[in-house]
Short mmCIF file of C-alpha atoms and ligand atoms in Angstrom, two decimals:
data_model
loop_
_atom_site.label_atom_id
_atom_site.label_comp_id
_atom_site.label_asym_id
_atom_site.label_seq_id
_atom_site.Cartn_x
_atom_site.Cartn_y
_atom_site.Cartn_z
CA MET A 1064 0.00 0.00 0.00
CA THR A 1065 1.27 3.49 -0.77
CA GLY A 1066 0.08 6.94 0.13
CA THR A 1067 -2.45 8.12 2.66
CA ALA A 1068 -6.18 8.31 2.12
CA GLN A 1069 -8.24 11.38 2.60
CA GLY A 1070 -10.32 10.43 5.60
CA THR A 1071 -8.24 7.45 6.66
CA THR A 1072 -9.70 5.54 9.58
CA THR A 1073 -7.89 5.27 12.88
CA PRO A 1074 -6.76 2.07 14.61
CA GLY A 1075 -9.57 0.37 16.51
CA GLU A 1076 -12.24 1.63 14.16
CA SER A 1077 -13.24 -1.86 13.04
CA GLU A 1078 -16.45 -1.53 15.04
CA ALA A 1079 -17.55 0.92 12.38
CA SER A 1080 -18.14 -1.83 9.85
CA ARG A 1081 -20.80 -3.34 12.09
CA PRO A 1082 -24.21 -1.69 11.82
CA ALA A 1083 -25.14 0.64 14.64
CA PRO A 1084 -28.13 -0.84 16.47
CA ALA A 1085 -31.21 0.91 15.08
CA PRO A 1086 -32.79 3.32 17.51
CA SER A 1087 -35.96 1.81 18.91
CA PRO A 1088 -39.43 3.35 18.78
CA PRO A 1089 -40.58 5.98 19.62
CA ASP A 1090 -37.10 7.63 19.36
CA ALA A 1091 -36.54 6.06 15.97
CA MET A 1092 -39.50 7.98 14.54
CA LEU A 1093 -38.21 11.34 15.71
CA PRO A 1094 -36.06 13.33 13.25
CA HIS A 1095 -33.17 15.17 14.89
CA PRO A 1096 -32.05 18.59 13.65
CA TRP A 1097 -28.93 18.76 11.46
CA ARG A 1098 -27.71 21.64 9.31
CA VAL A 1099 -26.14 21.79 5.85
CA CYS A 1100 -22.49 22.86 6.11
CA ARG A 1101 -21.68 22.23 2.44
CA ALA A 1102 -23.74 21.54 -0.68
CA VAL A 1103 -21.91 20.28 -3.79
CA LYS A 1104 -23.37 19.83 -7.26
CA GLU A 1105 -21.85 16.57 -8.53
CA THR A 1106 -23.57 16.25 -11.93
CA SER A 1107 -26.59 17.77 -13.71
CA ASP A 1108 -29.04 15.87 -11.45
CA THR A 1109 -26.97 14.72 -8.47
CA PHE A 1110 -25.74 16.62 -5.43
CA THR A 1111 -23.98 15.94 -2.13
CA LEU A 1112 -25.00 17.43 1.20
CA GLU A 1113 -22.62 17.52 4.15
CA LEU A 1114 -24.49 17.88 7.44
CA VAL A 1115 -23.42 18.80 10.95
CA PRO A 1116 -25.51 18.20 14.09
CA GLU A 1117 -27.43 20.97 15.76
CA PRO A 1118 -27.01 21.14 19.56
CA GLY A 1119 -28.69 18.12 21.15
CA ALA A 1120 -28.77 15.98 17.99
CA PRO A 1121 -27.18 12.58 18.70
CA VAL A 1122 -24.14 11.54 16.66
CA THR A 1123 -24.29 7.79 16.06
CA PRO A 1124 -21.52 5.74 14.44
CA PHE A 1125 -22.67 4.20 11.17
CA ALA A 1126 -21.54 1.26 9.09
CA PRO A 1127 -20.94 1.29 5.33
CA GLY A 1128 -24.22 0.52 3.55
CA GLN A 1129 -26.50 2.00 6.21
CA PHE A 1130 -28.98 4.76 5.41
CA ASN A 1131 -30.73 7.66 7.10
CA MET A 1132 -34.26 8.96 6.72
CA LEU A 1133 -33.86 12.62 5.69
CA HIS A 1134 -36.78 14.90 6.48
CA VAL A 1135 -37.25 18.13 4.56
CA PRO A 1136 -39.60 20.28 6.63
CA ALA A 1137 -43.03 20.72 5.01
CA VAL A 1138 -42.09 18.47 2.06
CA GLY A 1139 -41.44 14.91 3.21
CA GLU A 1140 -38.98 12.24 4.19
CA VAL A 1141 -36.86 9.85 2.09
CA PRO A 1142 -34.32 7.08 2.73
CA ILE A 1143 -30.83 8.03 1.51
CA SER A 1144 -27.67 5.97 2.04
CA ILE A 1145 -24.72 7.55 3.79
CA SER A 1146 -21.94 8.21 1.27
CA GLY A 1147 -19.25 9.54 3.64
CA ASP A 1148 -16.41 7.94 5.57
CA PRO A 1149 -17.61 5.91 8.61
CA ALA A 1150 -14.52 7.16 10.48
CA TYR A 1151 -16.13 10.61 10.61
CA PRO A 1152 -19.74 10.24 11.88
CA HIS A 1153 -19.84 13.86 13.06
CA THR A 1154 -20.26 14.96 9.46
CA LEU A 1155 -23.03 13.09 7.68
CA ILE A 1156 -22.60 12.97 3.91
CA HIS A 1157 -25.38 11.96 1.52
CA THR A 1158 -25.27 11.96 -2.27
CA THR A 1159 -28.66 12.15 -3.93
CA ARG A 1160 -30.17 12.13 -7.39
CA VAL A 1161 -33.20 14.34 -8.00
CA VAL A 1162 -36.18 12.19 -9.03
CA GLY A 1163 -39.22 13.73 -7.30
CA ALA A 1164 -40.59 16.20 -4.77
CA VAL A 1165 -38.42 15.45 -1.74
CA THR A 1166 -35.12 14.95 -3.56
CA LYS A 1167 -35.79 18.13 -5.54
CA ALA A 1168 -36.37 20.08 -2.33
CA MET A 1169 -33.18 18.60 -0.86
CA GLY A 1170 -31.30 19.71 -3.96
CA SER A 1171 -32.21 23.32 -3.31
CA LEU A 1172 -30.86 23.32 0.27
CA ARG A 1173 -27.86 25.54 0.86
CA ARG A 1174 -25.27 26.07 3.61
CA GLY A 1175 -27.07 26.90 6.87
CA ASP A 1176 -30.39 25.25 5.92
CA ALA A 1177 -31.88 22.74 8.37
CA LEU A 1178 -33.21 19.24 7.84
CA GLY A 1179 -34.23 16.34 10.05
CA VAL A 1180 -32.26 13.08 10.32
CA ARG A 1181 -33.42 9.69 11.64
CA GLY A 1182 -31.06 6.75 11.70
CA PRO A 1183 -28.75 5.13 10.89
CA PHE A 1184 -30.75 2.10 9.78
CA GLY A 1185 -30.13 -1.21 8.07
CA THR A 1186 -27.46 -3.79 7.41
CA ALA A 1187 -23.87 -3.21 6.26
CA TRP A 1188 -21.53 -4.18 3.43
CA PRO A 1189 -19.36 -7.14 4.58
CA VAL A 1190 -16.12 -5.17 4.79
CA GLN A 1191 -14.59 -7.16 7.66
CA GLU A 1192 -15.79 -10.51 6.38
CA ALA A 1193 -14.07 -9.76 3.05
CA GLU A 1194 -10.61 -9.49 4.62
CA GLY A 1195 -8.14 -11.88 3.02
CA ASN A 1196 -10.13 -11.95 -0.22
CA ASP A 1197 -10.22 -10.12 -3.52
CA VAL A 1198 -12.95 -7.48 -3.43
CA LEU A 1199 -15.02 -6.59 -6.45
CA PHE A 1200 -17.24 -3.48 -6.29
CA VAL A 1201 -19.75 -3.30 -9.15
CA THR A 1202 -21.98 -0.29 -9.47
CA GLY A 1203 -24.17 1.70 -11.80
CA GLY A 1204 -25.20 5.37 -11.62
CA ILE A 1205 -26.02 6.73 -8.17
CA GLY A 1206 -25.16 3.24 -6.77
CA LEU A 1207 -21.56 4.40 -6.29
CA ALA A 1208 -22.71 6.63 -3.41
CA PRO A 1209 -23.93 3.82 -1.09
CA LEU A 1210 -20.73 1.86 -1.87
CA ARG A 1211 -18.34 4.71 -1.12
CA PRO A 1212 -18.25 4.14 2.68
CA ALA A 1213 -17.16 0.53 2.03
CA LEU A 1214 -14.44 1.79 -0.34
CA TYR A 1215 -13.19 4.18 2.38
CA GLN A 1216 -12.93 1.30 4.84
CA VAL A 1217 -11.33 -1.23 2.50
CA LEU A 1218 -8.76 1.30 1.27
CA SER A 1219 -7.94 2.41 4.82
CA ARG A 1220 -6.80 -1.18 5.48
CA ARG A 1221 -5.68 -1.92 1.96
CA ASP A 1222 -3.05 -4.47 3.03
CA ARG A 1223 -5.74 -6.80 4.42
CA TYR A 1224 -7.25 -7.44 0.98
CA GLY A 1225 -6.07 -8.99 -2.27
CA ARG A 1226 -6.99 -7.36 -5.55
CA VAL A 1227 -9.52 -4.50 -5.09
CA VAL A 1228 -11.49 -3.64 -8.21
CA LEU A 1229 -14.24 -1.12 -8.93
CA LEU A 1230 -16.39 -1.58 -12.04
CA TYR A 1231 -18.57 1.47 -12.59
CA GLY A 1232 -21.18 2.22 -15.24
CA ALA A 1233 -22.54 5.74 -15.83
CA ARG A 1234 -25.02 7.04 -18.38
CA THR A 1235 -22.54 9.48 -19.97
CA PRO A 1236 -19.04 10.75 -19.07
CA GLU A 1237 -20.69 13.84 -17.53
CA ASP A 1238 -22.57 11.57 -15.09
CA ILE A 1239 -19.44 10.03 -13.54
CA LEU A 1240 -19.48 10.68 -9.79
CA PHE A 1241 -16.50 11.42 -7.52
CA ARG A 1242 -14.15 11.65 -10.52
CA ARG A 1243 -11.22 13.29 -8.73
CA GLN A 1244 -11.45 10.96 -5.73
CA LEU A 1245 -11.47 7.88 -7.95
CA ARG A 1246 -8.33 9.17 -9.68
CA GLU A 1247 -6.63 9.71 -6.33
CA TRP A 1248 -7.65 6.31 -5.00
CA ARG A 1249 -6.43 4.63 -8.16
CA ALA A 1250 -3.04 6.37 -7.81
CA ASP A 1251 -2.58 5.98 -4.05
CA PHE A 1252 -4.21 2.70 -3.09
CA ASP A 1253 -3.82 0.18 -5.84
CA LEU A 1254 -7.55 0.37 -6.55
CA GLU A 1255 -8.24 -0.95 -10.03
CA VAL A 1256 -10.97 1.20 -11.60
CA HIS A 1257 -12.81 0.40 -14.84
CA VAL A 1258 -15.48 2.81 -16.02
CA THR A 1259 -17.95 2.39 -18.85
CA VAL A 1260 -20.68 4.70 -20.16
CA ASP A 1261 -23.96 3.93 -21.91
CA ARG A 1262 -23.39 6.81 -24.34
CA ALA A 1263 -20.04 8.38 -25.24
CA THR A 1264 -20.05 12.17 -25.43
CA GLY A 1265 -17.33 14.81 -25.85
CA ASP A 1266 -13.82 13.37 -26.11
CA TRP A 1267 -14.59 10.13 -24.22
CA ARG A 1268 -12.31 7.37 -25.49
CA GLY A 1269 -13.05 4.84 -22.75
CA ASN A 1270 -15.41 1.85 -22.61
CA VAL A 1271 -18.96 2.07 -23.93
CA GLY A 1272 -21.56 -0.51 -22.88
CA ILE A 1273 -23.23 -1.86 -19.78
CA VAL A 1274 -21.20 -2.55 -16.68
CA THR A 1275 -21.45 -6.34 -16.96
CA THR A 1276 -19.30 -6.17 -20.13
CA LEU A 1277 -16.37 -5.16 -17.89
CA ILE A 1278 -16.50 -8.34 -15.80
CA PRO A 1279 -14.69 -10.67 -18.25
CA ARG A 1280 -11.83 -8.14 -18.55
CA VAL A 1281 -10.92 -8.30 -14.88
CA PRO A 1282 -8.75 -11.08 -13.51
CA PHE A 1283 -9.90 -12.14 -10.04
CA ASP A 1284 -10.00 -15.40 -8.13
CA PRO A 1285 -13.72 -16.34 -8.15
CA TYR A 1286 -13.32 -18.76 -5.25
CA ASN A 1287 -11.67 -16.08 -3.14
CA THR A 1288 -13.75 -13.02 -4.03
CA VAL A 1289 -16.37 -10.99 -2.20
CA ALA A 1290 -18.52 -8.87 -4.52
CA MET A 1291 -20.53 -5.80 -3.47
CA ILE A 1292 -23.11 -4.69 -6.03
CA CYS A 1293 -25.26 -1.55 -6.00
CA GLY A 1294 -27.33 0.08 -8.72
CA PRO A 1295 -30.60 -0.34 -10.60
CA GLU A 1296 -32.21 -3.70 -9.84
CA VAL A 1297 -31.87 -5.05 -13.37
CA MET A 1298 -28.15 -4.25 -13.31
CA ILE A 1299 -27.79 -6.00 -9.96
CA ARG A 1300 -29.45 -9.16 -11.30
CA PHE A 1301 -27.37 -9.35 -14.47
CA THR A 1302 -24.17 -8.61 -12.58
CA ALA A 1303 -24.86 -11.27 -9.95
CA MET A 1304 -25.75 -13.79 -12.66
CA GLU A 1305 -22.55 -13.03 -14.61
CA LEU A 1306 -20.46 -13.39 -11.45
CA GLU A 1307 -22.11 -16.73 -10.69
CA ARG A 1308 -21.21 -17.84 -14.22
CA ARG A 1309 -17.61 -16.86 -13.44
CA GLY A 1310 -17.69 -19.01 -10.29
CA VAL A 1311 -18.43 -16.45 -7.55
CA ASP A 1312 -20.74 -18.08 -4.99
CA ALA A 1313 -24.07 -16.21 -4.59
CA GLU A 1314 -23.39 -16.25 -0.83
CA HIS A 1315 -20.31 -14.10 -1.50
CA ALA A 1316 -22.10 -11.57 -3.72
CA TYR A 1317 -23.84 -8.86 -1.70
CA VAL A 1318 -26.47 -6.50 -3.11
CA SER A 1319 -28.21 -3.38 -1.81
CA LEU A 1320 -31.95 -3.18 -2.51
CA GLU A 1321 -34.30 -0.20 -2.59
CA ARG A 1322 -37.99 -0.22 -1.72
CA ASN A 1323 -40.45 2.50 -0.74
CA MET A 1324 -40.08 3.19 2.95
CA LYS A 1325 -42.07 4.93 5.66
CA CYS A 1326 -41.06 3.85 9.17
CA ALA A 1327 -37.57 2.36 8.44
CA ILE A 1328 -37.81 0.16 11.55
CA GLY A 1329 -39.81 -2.84 10.39
CA LEU A 1330 -43.24 -1.70 11.52
CA CYS A 1331 -45.25 -0.47 8.52
CA GLY A 1332 -44.53 -3.16 5.92
CA HIS A 1333 -44.00 -0.71 3.03
CA CYS A 1334 -40.58 -2.13 2.17
CA GLN A 1335 -41.44 -5.82 2.31
CA ILE A 1336 -39.89 -8.24 -0.19
CA GLY A 1337 -41.04 -11.80 0.47
CA PRO A 1338 -40.35 -12.54 4.14
CA TYR A 1339 -37.91 -9.64 4.53
CA PHE A 1340 -38.21 -5.97 5.41
CA VAL A 1341 -35.61 -4.09 3.36
CA CYS A 1342 -35.30 -1.39 6.04
CA LYS A 1343 -34.37 -3.88 8.78
CA ASP A 1344 -33.16 -7.12 7.16
CA GLY A 1345 -31.44 -5.09 4.39
CA PRO A 1346 -30.76 -2.98 2.46
CA VAL A 1347 -27.59 -5.10 2.06
CA PHE A 1348 -28.36 -8.80 1.49
CA PRO A 1349 -26.33 -11.79 0.29
CA TYR A 1350 -27.62 -12.25 -3.25
CA ALA A 1351 -28.39 -15.91 -2.46
CA LYS A 1352 -31.04 -14.72 0.00
CA VAL A 1353 -32.98 -12.50 -2.41
CA ALA A 1354 -32.21 -13.86 -5.89
CA GLU A 1355 -35.53 -15.70 -6.29
CA LEU A 1356 -37.55 -12.83 -4.80
CA MET A 1357 -35.96 -10.33 -7.20
CA LYS A 1358 -36.95 -12.52 -10.17
CA ILE A 1359 -40.57 -12.71 -9.04
CA ARG A 1360 -40.83 -8.94 -8.76
CA GLU A 1361 -39.66 -8.38 -12.32
CA VAL A 1362 -42.06 -10.86 -13.92
C1 FAD B 2601 -32.25 2.08 1.52
C2 FAD B 2601 -32.33 3.13 0.42
C3 FAD B 2601 -31.21 3.90 0.16
C4 FAD B 2601 -31.28 4.87 -0.85
N1 FAD B 2601 -30.16 5.62 -1.09
C5 FAD B 2601 -30.18 6.57 -2.02
C6 FAD B 2601 -29.04 7.38 -2.26
O1 FAD B 2601 -27.99 7.22 -1.64
N2 FAD B 2601 -29.14 8.34 -3.19
C7 FAD B 2601 -30.29 8.54 -3.92
O2 FAD B 2601 -30.32 9.44 -4.77
N3 FAD B 2601 -31.39 7.80 -3.72
C8 FAD B 2601 -31.36 6.83 -2.78
N4 FAD B 2601 -32.49 6.08 -2.55
C9 FAD B 2601 -33.69 6.35 -3.35
C10 FAD B 2601 -34.45 7.53 -2.77
O3 FAD B 2601 -34.97 7.15 -1.52
C11 FAD B 2601 -35.61 7.91 -3.72
O4 FAD B 2601 -35.07 8.43 -4.90
C12 FAD B 2601 -36.50 8.95 -3.06
O5 FAD B 2601 -37.24 8.32 -2.03
C13 FAD B 2601 -37.46 9.56 -4.06
O6 FAD B 2601 -38.28 10.48 -3.37
P1 FAD B 2601 -38.90 11.75 -4.12
O7 FAD B 2601 -39.96 12.32 -3.23
O8 FAD B 2601 -37.84 12.69 -4.55
O9 FAD B 2601 -39.51 11.15 -5.42
P2 FAD B 2601 -40.93 10.38 -5.58
O10 FAD B 2601 -42.00 11.39 -5.75
O11 FAD B 2601 -41.05 9.36 -4.47
O12 FAD B 2601 -40.65 9.64 -6.93
C14 FAD B 2601 -40.57 10.39 -8.17
C15 FAD B 2601 -40.41 9.44 -9.31
O13 FAD B 2601 -39.16 8.75 -9.21
C16 FAD B 2601 -39.35 7.36 -9.13
N5 FAD B 2601 -38.42 6.86 -8.15
C17 FAD B 2601 -38.58 6.80 -6.80
N6 FAD B 2601 -37.51 6.23 -6.23
C18 FAD B 2601 -36.65 5.95 -7.24
C19 FAD B 2601 -35.37 5.35 -7.31
N7 FAD B 2601 -34.76 4.88 -6.23
N8 FAD B 2601 -34.78 5.24 -8.52
C20 FAD B 2601 -35.39 5.67 -9.63
N9 FAD B 2601 -36.61 6.23 -9.65
C21 FAD B 2601 -37.23 6.36 -8.46
C22 FAD B 2601 -40.78 7.17 -8.68
O14 FAD B 2601 -41.29 5.92 -9.16
C23 FAD B 2601 -41.48 8.34 -9.35
O15 FAD B 2601 -41.75 8.07 -10.69
C24 FAD B 2601 -32.47 5.07 -1.59
C25 FAD B 2601 -33.59 4.30 -1.31
C26 FAD B 2601 -33.52 3.33 -0.32
C27 FAD B 2601 -34.72 2.49 -0.04
S1 FES B 2602 -40.25 0.95 6.01
FE1 FES B 2602 -41.73 0.29 7.44
S2 FES B 2602 -41.34 -1.83 7.54
FE2 FES B 2602 -39.69 -1.10 6.33
#
């Protein structure tokens, strides 16, 4: 390993890759006040908010893969994964794509604006379990944001892993997230990064095509690999299937699922998929656990 990561974790931080126990009701239903300290426009439709706690708001350690419920006063509340470094829970970072009313309102927040935070909720990427293995991150679009905390942790203990590879698909070159950081990580941490776009624009001379087309180009030991996959559901399914074809056990491929959510603590049933509540049993699942359920939903 060479170089030093921005936001490197400190010794003894391994607890951070275990999910924080979800707050229990009624506390879990109560948004706490946080304030925007920085708002960054990432792409034409995606932005990052950095939040700091208002006096009295609890700061809870979070694990990579967990999400918060973000409440925009007078508009509504949405689940958004944490995209920042788990070593720094005092600043909550979320990266969001505008799709509807709440995400649009969040996108217009500026430094000093307030919003409510409940969480963190859900299961984590298997960062510790992956030690000693090759790690393959596969992501499409905004899916890079929920994976970024796992990348921070893996790269902060780079010597504990074999080959670390990120395969990333974006719609166009202009939609590539965290460009500068990916360049730095590639240079400093022996992170192998392969990017592809659906549609080449400008002077793009890189790969064109869906992210699964990158898989055969990457040498990894399928019997000694942990995969973490995040993106649109159809991309997750095809990626997991391709990895299985290459010999990666479905128990070693982890996926993050999205469902509509209300309570985020397993009470309302909005996020149910088969016997599981995505808010509580997920969002991160071993693919083996949800593969059949994901097929049924798409029929
Ligand atoms: C556990 C979890 C983690 C999430 N993490 C992130 C994250 O890190 N960043 C992020 O940008 N989003 C994330 N999402 C998705 C985010 O919660 C939704 O985009 C948001 O709830 C939409 O709310 P809205 O009021 O803006 O739009 P709505 O009015 O609810 O929806 C507007 C339109 O967008 C469609 N839509 C809703 N959700 C999605 C979606 N996920 N993808 C595509 N179209 C959608 C709806 O069908 C509708 O047509 C996550 C969802 C879950 C369940
Ligand atoms: S959101 Fe209520 S049960 Fe999951």
